[in-house]
Short mmCIF file of C-alpha atoms and ligand atoms in Angstrom, two decimals:
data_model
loop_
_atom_site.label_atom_id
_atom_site.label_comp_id
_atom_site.label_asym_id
_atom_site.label_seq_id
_atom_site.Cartn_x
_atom_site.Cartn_y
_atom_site.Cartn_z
CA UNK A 1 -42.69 55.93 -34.35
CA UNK A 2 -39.73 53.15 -34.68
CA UNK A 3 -38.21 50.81 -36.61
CA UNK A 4 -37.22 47.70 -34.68
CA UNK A 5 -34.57 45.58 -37.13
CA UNK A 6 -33.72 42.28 -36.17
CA UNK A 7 -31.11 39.86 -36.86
CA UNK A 8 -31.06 36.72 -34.91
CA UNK A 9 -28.47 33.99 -36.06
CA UNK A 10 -27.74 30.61 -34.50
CA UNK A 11 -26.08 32.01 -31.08
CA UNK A 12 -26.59 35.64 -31.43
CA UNK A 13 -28.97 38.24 -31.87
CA UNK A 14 -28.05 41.76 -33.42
CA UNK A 15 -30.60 44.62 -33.34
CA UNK A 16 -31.05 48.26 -34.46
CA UNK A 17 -33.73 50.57 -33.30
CA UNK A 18 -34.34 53.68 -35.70
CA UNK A 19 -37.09 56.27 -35.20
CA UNK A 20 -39.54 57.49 -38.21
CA UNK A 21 -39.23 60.15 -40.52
CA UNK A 22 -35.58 60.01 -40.88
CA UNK A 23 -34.57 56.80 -39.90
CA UNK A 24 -31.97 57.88 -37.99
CA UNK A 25 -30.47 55.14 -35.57
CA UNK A 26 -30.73 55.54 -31.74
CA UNK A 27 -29.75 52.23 -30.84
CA UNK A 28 -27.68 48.88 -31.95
CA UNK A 29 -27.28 46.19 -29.70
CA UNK A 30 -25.53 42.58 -29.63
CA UNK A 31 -26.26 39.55 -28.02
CA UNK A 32 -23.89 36.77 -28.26
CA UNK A 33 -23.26 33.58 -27.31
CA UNK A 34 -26.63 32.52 -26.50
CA UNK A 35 -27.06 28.85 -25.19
CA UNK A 36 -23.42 29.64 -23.54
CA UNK A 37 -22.81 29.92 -19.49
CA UNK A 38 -22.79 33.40 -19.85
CA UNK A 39 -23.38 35.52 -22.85
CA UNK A 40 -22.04 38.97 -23.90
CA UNK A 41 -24.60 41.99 -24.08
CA UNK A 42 -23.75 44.86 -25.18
CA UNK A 43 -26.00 48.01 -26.51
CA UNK A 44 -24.50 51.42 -28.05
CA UNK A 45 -27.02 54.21 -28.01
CA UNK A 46 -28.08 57.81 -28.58
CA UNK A 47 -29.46 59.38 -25.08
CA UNK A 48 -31.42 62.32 -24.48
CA UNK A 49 -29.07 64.80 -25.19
CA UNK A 50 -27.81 63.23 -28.51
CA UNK A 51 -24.68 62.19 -27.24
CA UNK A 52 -23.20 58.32 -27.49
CA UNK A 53 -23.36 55.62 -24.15
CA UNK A 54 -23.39 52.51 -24.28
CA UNK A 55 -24.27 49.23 -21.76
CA UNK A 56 -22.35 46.08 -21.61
CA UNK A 57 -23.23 43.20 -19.34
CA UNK A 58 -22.08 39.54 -18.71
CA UNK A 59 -25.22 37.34 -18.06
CA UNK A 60 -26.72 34.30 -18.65
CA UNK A 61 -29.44 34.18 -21.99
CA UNK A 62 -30.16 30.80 -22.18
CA UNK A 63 -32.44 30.97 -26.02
CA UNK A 64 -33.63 33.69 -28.03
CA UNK A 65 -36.77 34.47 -25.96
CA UNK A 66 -35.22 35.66 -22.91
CA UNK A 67 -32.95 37.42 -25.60
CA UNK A 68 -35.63 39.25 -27.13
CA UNK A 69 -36.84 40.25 -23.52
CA UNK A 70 -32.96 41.42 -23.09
CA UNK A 71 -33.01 43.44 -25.32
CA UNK A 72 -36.65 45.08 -24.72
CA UNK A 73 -34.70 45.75 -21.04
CA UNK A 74 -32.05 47.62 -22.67
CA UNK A 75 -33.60 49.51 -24.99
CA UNK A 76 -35.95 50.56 -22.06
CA UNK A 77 -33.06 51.23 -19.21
CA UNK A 78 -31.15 53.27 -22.16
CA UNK A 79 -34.64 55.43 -22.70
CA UNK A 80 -34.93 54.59 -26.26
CA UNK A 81 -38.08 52.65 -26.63
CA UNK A 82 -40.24 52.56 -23.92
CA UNK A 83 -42.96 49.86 -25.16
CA UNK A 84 -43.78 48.12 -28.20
CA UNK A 85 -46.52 50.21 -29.16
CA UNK A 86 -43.78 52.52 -30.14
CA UNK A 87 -42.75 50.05 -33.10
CA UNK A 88 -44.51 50.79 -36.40
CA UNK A 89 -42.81 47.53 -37.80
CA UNK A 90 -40.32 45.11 -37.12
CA UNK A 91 -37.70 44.12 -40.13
CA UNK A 92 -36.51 40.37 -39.77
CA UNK A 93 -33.38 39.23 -41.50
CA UNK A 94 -33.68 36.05 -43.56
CA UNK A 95 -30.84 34.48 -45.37
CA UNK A 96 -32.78 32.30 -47.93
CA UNK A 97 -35.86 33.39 -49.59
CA UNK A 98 -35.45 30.81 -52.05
CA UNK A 99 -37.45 31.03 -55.64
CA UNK A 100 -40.81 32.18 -53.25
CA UNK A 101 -39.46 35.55 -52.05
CA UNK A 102 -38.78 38.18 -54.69
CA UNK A 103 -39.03 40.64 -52.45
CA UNK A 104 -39.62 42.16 -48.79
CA UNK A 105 -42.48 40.24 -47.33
CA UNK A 106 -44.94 40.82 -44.64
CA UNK A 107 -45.32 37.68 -42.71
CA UNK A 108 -48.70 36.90 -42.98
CA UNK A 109 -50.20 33.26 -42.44
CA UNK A 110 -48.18 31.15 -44.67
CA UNK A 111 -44.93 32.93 -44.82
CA UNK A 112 -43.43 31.27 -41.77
CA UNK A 113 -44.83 27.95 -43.05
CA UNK A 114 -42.72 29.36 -46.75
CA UNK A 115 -39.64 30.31 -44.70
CA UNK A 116 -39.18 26.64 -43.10
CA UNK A 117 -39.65 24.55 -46.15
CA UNK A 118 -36.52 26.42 -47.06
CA UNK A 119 -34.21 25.26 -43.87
CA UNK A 120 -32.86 22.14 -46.38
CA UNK A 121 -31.38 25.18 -48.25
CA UNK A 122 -29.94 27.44 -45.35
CA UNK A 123 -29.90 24.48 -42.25
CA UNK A 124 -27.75 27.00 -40.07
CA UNK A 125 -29.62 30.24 -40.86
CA UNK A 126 -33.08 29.91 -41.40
CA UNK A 127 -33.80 27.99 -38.21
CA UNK A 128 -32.76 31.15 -35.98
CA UNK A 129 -34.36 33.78 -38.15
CA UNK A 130 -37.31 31.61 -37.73
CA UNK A 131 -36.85 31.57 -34.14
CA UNK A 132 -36.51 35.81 -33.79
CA UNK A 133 -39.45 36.08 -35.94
CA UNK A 134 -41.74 33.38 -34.03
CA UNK A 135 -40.35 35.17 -30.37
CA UNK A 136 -40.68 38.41 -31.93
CA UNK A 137 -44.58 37.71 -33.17
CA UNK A 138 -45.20 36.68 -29.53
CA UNK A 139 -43.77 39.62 -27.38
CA UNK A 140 -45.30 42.27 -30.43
CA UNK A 141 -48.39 40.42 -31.41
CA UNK A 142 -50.05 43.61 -33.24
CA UNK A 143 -46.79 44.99 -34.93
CA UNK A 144 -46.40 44.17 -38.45
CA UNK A 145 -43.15 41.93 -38.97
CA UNK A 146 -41.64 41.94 -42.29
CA UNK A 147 -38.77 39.14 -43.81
CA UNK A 148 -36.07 40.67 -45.99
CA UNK A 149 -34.33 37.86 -47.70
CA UNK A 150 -30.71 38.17 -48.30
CA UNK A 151 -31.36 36.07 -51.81
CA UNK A 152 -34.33 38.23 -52.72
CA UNK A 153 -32.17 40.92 -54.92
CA UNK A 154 -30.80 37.73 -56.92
CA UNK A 155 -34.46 36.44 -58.02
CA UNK A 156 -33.63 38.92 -61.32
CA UNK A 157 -30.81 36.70 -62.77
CA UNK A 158 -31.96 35.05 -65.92
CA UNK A 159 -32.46 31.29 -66.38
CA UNK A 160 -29.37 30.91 -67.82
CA UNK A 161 -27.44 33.13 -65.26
CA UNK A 162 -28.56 30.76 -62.44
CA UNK A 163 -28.66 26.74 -63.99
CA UNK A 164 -26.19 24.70 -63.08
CA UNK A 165 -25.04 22.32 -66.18
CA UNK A 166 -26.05 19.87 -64.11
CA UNK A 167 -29.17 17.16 -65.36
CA UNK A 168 -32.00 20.00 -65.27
CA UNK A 169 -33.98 17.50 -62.97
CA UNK A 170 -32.19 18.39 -60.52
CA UNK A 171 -33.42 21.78 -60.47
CA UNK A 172 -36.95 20.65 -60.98
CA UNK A 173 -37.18 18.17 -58.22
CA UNK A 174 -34.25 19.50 -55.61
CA UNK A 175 -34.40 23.15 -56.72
CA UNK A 176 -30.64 23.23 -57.18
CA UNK A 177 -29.38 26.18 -59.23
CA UNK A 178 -27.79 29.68 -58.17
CA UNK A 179 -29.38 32.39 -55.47
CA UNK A 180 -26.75 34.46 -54.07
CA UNK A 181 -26.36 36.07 -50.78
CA UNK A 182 -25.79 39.33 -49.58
CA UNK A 183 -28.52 41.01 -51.85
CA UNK A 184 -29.63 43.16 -49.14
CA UNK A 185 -25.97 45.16 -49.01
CA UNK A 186 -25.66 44.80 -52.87
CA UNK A 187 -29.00 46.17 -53.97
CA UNK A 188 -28.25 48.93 -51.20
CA UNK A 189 -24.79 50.26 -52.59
CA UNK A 190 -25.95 50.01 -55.74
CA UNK A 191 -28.23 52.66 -55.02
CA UNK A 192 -26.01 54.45 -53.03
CA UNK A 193 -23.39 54.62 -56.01
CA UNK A 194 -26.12 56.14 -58.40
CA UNK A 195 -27.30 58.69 -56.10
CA UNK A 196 -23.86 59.98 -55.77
CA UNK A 197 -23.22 59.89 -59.33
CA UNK A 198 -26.14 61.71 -59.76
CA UNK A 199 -27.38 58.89 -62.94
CA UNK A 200 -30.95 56.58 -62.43
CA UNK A 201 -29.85 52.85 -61.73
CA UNK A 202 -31.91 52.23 -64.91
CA UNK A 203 -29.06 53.60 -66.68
CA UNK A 204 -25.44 52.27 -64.83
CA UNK A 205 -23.75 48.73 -64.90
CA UNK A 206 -22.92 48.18 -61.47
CA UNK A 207 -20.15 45.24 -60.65
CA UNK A 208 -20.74 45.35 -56.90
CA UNK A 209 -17.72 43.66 -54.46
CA UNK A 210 -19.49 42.92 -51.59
CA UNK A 211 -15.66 42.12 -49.29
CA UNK A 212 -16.16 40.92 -45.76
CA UNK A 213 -15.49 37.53 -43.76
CA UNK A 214 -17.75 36.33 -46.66
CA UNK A 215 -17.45 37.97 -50.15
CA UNK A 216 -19.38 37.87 -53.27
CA UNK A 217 -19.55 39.84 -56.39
CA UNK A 218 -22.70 40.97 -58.33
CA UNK A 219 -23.47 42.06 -61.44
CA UNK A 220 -26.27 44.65 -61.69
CA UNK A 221 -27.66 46.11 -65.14
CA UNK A 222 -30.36 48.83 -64.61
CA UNK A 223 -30.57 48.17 -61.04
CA UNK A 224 -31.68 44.46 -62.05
CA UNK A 225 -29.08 41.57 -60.53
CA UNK A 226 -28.06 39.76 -63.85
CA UNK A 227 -25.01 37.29 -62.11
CA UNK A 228 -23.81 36.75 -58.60
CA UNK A 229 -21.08 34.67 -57.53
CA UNK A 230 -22.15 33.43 -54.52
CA UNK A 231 -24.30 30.02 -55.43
CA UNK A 232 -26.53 27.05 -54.34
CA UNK A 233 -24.79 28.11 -50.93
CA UNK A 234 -22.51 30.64 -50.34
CA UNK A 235 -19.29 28.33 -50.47
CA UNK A 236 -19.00 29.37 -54.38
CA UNK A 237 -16.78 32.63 -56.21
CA UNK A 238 -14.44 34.56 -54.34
CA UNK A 239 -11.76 33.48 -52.11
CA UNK A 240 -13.29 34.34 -48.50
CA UNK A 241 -11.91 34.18 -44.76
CA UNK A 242 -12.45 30.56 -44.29
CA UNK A 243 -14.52 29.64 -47.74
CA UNK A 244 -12.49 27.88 -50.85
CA UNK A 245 -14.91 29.68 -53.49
CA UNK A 246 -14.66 28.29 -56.91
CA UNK A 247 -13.43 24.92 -57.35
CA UNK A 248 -12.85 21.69 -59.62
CA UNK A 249 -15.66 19.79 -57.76
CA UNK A 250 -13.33 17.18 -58.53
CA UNK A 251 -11.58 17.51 -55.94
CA UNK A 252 -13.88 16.66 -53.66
CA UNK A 253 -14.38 12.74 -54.96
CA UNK A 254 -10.58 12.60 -55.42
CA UNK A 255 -10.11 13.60 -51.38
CA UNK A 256 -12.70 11.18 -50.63
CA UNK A 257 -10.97 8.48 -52.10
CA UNK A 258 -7.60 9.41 -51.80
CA UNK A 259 -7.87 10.37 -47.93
CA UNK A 260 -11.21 8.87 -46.61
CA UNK A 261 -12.45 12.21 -45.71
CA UNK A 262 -16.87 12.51 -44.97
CA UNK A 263 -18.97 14.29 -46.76
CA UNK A 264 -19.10 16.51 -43.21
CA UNK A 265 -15.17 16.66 -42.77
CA UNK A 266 -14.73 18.26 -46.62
CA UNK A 267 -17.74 20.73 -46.29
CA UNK A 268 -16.28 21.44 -42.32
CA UNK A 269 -12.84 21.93 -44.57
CA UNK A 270 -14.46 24.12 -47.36
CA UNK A 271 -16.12 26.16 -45.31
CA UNK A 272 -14.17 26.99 -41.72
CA UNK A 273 -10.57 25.73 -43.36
CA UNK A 274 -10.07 27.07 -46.70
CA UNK A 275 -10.13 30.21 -48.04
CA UNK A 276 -7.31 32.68 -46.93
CA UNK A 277 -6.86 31.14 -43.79
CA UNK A 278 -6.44 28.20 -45.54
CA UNK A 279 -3.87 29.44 -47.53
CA UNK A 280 -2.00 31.24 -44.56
CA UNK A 281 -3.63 30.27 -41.11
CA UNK A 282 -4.73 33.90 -40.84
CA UNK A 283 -8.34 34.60 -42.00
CA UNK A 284 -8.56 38.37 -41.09
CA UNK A 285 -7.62 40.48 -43.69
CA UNK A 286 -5.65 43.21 -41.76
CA UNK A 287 -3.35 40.65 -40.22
CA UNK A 288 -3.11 39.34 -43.67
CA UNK A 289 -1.86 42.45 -45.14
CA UNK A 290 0.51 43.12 -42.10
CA UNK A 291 1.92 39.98 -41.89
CA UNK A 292 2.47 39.97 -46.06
CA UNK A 293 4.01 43.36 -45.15
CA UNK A 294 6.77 41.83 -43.29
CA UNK A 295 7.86 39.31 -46.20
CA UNK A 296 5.56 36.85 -44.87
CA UNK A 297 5.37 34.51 -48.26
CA UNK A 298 2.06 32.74 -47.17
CA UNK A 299 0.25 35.41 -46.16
CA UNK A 300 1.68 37.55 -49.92
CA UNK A 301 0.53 34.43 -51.35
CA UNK A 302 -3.27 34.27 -49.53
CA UNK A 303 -3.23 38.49 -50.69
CA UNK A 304 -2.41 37.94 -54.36
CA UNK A 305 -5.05 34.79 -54.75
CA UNK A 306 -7.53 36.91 -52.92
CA UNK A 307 -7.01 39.96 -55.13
CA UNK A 308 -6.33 37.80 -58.74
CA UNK A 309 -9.35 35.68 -58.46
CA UNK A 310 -11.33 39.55 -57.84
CA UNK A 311 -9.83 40.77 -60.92
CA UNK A 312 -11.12 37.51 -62.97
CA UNK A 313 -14.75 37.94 -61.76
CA UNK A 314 -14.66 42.11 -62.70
CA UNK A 315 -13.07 41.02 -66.09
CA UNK A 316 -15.94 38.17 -65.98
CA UNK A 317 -19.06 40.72 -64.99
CA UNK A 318 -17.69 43.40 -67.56
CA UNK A 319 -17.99 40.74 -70.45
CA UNK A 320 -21.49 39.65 -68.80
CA UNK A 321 -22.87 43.11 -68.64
CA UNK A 322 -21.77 44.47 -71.88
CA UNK A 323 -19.06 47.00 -70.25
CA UNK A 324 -19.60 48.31 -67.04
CA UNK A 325 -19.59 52.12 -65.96
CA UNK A 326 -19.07 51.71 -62.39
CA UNK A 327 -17.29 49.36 -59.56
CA UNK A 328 -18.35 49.27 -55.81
CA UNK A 329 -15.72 48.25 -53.21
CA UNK A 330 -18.12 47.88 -49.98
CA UNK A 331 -17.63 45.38 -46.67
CA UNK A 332 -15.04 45.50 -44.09
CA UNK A 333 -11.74 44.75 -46.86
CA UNK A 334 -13.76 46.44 -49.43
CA UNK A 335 -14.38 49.70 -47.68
CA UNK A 336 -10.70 49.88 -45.55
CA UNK A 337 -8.62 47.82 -47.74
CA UNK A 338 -6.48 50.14 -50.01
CA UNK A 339 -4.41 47.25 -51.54
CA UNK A 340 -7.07 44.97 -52.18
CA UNK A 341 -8.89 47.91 -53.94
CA UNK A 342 -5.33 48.56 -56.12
CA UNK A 343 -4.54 44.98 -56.34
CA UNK A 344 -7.91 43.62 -57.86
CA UNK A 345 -8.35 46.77 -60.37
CA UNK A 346 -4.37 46.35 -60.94
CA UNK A 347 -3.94 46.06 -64.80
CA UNK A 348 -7.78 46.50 -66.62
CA UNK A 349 -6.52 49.77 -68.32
CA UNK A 350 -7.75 47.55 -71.33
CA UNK A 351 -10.98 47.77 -69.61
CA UNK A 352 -11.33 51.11 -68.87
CA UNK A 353 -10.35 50.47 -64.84
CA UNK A 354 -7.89 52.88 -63.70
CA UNK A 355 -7.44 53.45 -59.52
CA UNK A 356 -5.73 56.81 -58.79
CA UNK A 357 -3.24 55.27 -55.89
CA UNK A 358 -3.63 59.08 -53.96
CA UNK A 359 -7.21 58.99 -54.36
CA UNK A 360 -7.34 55.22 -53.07
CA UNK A 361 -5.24 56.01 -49.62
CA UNK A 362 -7.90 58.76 -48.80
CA UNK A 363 -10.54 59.31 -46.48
CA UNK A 364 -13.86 59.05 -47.42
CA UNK A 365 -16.25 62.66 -47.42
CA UNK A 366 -18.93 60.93 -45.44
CA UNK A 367 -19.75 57.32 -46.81
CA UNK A 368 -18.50 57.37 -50.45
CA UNK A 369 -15.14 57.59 -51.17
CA UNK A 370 -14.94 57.93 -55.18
CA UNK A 371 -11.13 56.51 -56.21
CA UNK A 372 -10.70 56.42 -60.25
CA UNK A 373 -8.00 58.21 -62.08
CA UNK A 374 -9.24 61.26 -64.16
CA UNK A 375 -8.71 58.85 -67.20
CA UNK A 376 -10.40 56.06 -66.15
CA UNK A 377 -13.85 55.08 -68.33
CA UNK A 378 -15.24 53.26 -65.17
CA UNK A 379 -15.78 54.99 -61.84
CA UNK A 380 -14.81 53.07 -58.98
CA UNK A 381 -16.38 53.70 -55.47
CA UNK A 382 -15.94 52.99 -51.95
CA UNK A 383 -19.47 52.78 -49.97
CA UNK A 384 -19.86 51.83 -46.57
CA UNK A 385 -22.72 49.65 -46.68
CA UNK A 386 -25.43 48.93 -44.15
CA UNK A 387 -27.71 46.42 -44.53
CA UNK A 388 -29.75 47.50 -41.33
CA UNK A 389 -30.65 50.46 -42.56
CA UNK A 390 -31.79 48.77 -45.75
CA UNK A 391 -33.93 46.14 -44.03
CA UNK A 392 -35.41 49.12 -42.14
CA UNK A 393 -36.00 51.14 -45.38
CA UNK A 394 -37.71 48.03 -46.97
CA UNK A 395 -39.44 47.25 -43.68
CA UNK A 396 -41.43 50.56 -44.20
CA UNK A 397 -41.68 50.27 -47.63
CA UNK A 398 -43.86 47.68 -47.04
CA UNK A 399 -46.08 48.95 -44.26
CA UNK A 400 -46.79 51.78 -45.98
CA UNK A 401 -48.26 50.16 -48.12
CA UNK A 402 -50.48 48.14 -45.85
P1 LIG B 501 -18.65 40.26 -41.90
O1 LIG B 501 -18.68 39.58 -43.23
O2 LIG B 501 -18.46 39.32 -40.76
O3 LIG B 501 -19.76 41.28 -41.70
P2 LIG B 501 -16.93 42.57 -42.22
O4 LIG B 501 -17.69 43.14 -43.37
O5 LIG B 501 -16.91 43.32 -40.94
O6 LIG B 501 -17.30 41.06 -41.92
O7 LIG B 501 -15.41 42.39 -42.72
C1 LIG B 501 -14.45 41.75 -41.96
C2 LIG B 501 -13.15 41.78 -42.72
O8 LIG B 501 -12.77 43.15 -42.96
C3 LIG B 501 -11.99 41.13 -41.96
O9 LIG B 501 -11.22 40.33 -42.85
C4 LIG B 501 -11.18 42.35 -41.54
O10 LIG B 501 -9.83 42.05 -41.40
C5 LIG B 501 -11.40 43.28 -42.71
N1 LIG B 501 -10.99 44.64 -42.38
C6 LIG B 501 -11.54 45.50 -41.49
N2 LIG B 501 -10.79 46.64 -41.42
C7 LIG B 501 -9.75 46.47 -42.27
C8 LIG B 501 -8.64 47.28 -42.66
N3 LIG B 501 -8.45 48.48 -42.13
N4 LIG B 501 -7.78 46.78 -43.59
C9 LIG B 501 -7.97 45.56 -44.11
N5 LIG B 501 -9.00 44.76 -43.80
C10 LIG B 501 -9.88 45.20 -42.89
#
């Protein structure tokens, strides 16, 4: 049997096939641009034999239902599902859960109807994870479909972890307060890290620095998410690609009067103009560091900001969680990015944080790379995350138990 993950966002849908006992991936597949002319398709798989093909086509998909029959065309001409019967469950990304989803959830009567009172929350996302789940429940009618909520991991911060000091009714009436994002790949290399250092969750504080086109950090006591820095949205904490993070809201009224901006122009400009490529026009961290490299002030300057206001959120999380014994660099800068890793752990010998620079340049002996000095009081790990495999792990967790 197979595990059918699914992860449809506004123009695209990514998907990952992975058979039962094991779940060992056979397939992973992207379709982009949806809506467009043409759209990109493109599937990597495992054949027969074991060895790596893959299929890439140019065609017209005109909406997520043609698709999801796409993709049941590829995964048939590549050999590796031949009908849905196949599926034992299908695992549906969902960016906000909200306060309702604690959890993996089995979408029942009622849960779609949960899912879309949340939209005023996550407008962009929730609509098309709605939309793969409601496609998805009509081309597999009899396979259970479960929702893994990128918020769900964050439902564990305290009360007064997640308020706002904002007037409390505001909470009560709008639900406006903290939830995070990107619990699925925190929660996952938190686990990860304890495995390999061989010590239960229940007994590590985890500071987890989750480091892609988005970032956010998370503090994790026992296994249990105590702070996150992503917020109401995930505009808030870190300095990301094309995302301020923290600001003097301030700022916003004084742009509004000073420069007529809209309320749509300043959150188009916090969230597609800021951030590093705000800083330096680049948003992709490898031109960053090249560029910077070459003496290129701006892009030094979008580096340092990146790494400094990193270092201010692990002194912040160590101070939250009452010392911490491990760090977890994970995401695209976080797991390839040597000099972020050194530049963000960069003078907290006060906190126990010591990077050995040797150990830091190396290659990783399968997904963990571990790169703390023999001194160092904290461990600090590399771990190549993947939230797939997580949603497919939780996916079966749940029908199990069904
Ligand atoms: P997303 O959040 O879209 O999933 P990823 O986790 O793939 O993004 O991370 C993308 C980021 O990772 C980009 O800024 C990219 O430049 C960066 N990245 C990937 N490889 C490297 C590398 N070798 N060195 C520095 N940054 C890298």
């Amino acid at each position: 049997m197979k595990i059918l993950v699914l992860n449809a966002g506004s123009s695209s849908l990514k998907f990952q096939l992975f058979v039962l006992p094991d779940l060992t991936v056979i397939a992973t597949g992207l379709i982009e641009q949806i809506g467009a002319e043409y759209s990109s398709v493109h599937l990597v798989f495992s054949n027969a034999a074991g060895a790596e093909q893959s299929i890439q086509k140019r065609r017209p998909v005109a909406e997520h239902g043609q698709a999801i029959a796409i993709m049941s065309e590829l995964l048939t001409e590549s050999g590796t599902m031949t009908n849905v019967q196949e599926l034992a469950g299908i695992g549906h990304r969902v960016v906000h859960g909200g306060e309702s989803f604690h959890a993996p959830c089995l979408i029942v009567d009622g849960v779609i109807e949960a899912i879309e009172e949340l939209i005023p929350l996550a407008p962009l996302h929730n609509p098309a994870n709605l939309t793969g789940i409601r496609v998805a429940l009509e081309h597999a009618p009899a396979v259970p479909q479960v929702a893994v909520f990128d918020t769900a991991f964050h439902q564990s911060i305290p009360e007064h972890g997640y308020l706002y000091a904002l007037p409390y009714a505001l909470y009560e009436h709008h639900k406006v307060r903290r939830y995070g994002f990107h619990g699925t790949s925190h929660g996952y290399v938190a686990q990860r890290a304890a495995e390999h250092l061989e010590t239960p969750l229940a007994g590590l504080n985890i500071i987890s620095l989750h480091l892609g086109n988005g970032a956010s950090a998370a503090a994790i006591q026992g296994g249990q998410c105590i702070d996150t820095s992503m917020g109401l949205t995930p505009l808030e904490g870190l300095i990301m690609g094309t995302r301020s993070g923290d600001l003097d809201p301030a700022i916003l009224f004084f742009l509004a009067r000073e420069t007529g901006m809209t309320v749509d122009e300043l959150d188009e400009m916090l969230n597609k103009q800021s951030g590093l490529k705000g800083i330096c026009g680049e948003n992709d961290m490898r031109t960053i560091t090249e560029l910077a490299g070459r003496g290129d002030h701006q892009a030094g300057l979008a580096l340092t900001m990146f790494c400094y206001r990193l270092k201010k959120y692990i002194g912040a999380y160590s101070a939250a969680l009452g010392g911490v014994d491990c760090i977890v660099f994970t995401g695209g800068i976080g797991e390839n990015s040597a000099r972020v890793r050194m530049l963000s752990c960069q003078g907290l010998d006060r906190l126990g944080i010591r990077i050995d620079p040797r150990k830091n340049n190396g290659s990783p002996q399968g997904t963990i790379l571990e790169i703390q000095s023999a001194d160092s009081l904290v461990k600090v790990l590399v771990v190549q995350t993947d939230e797939e495999l997580e949603i497919a792990t939780q996916t079966l967790q749940v029908i199990q138990q069904l």
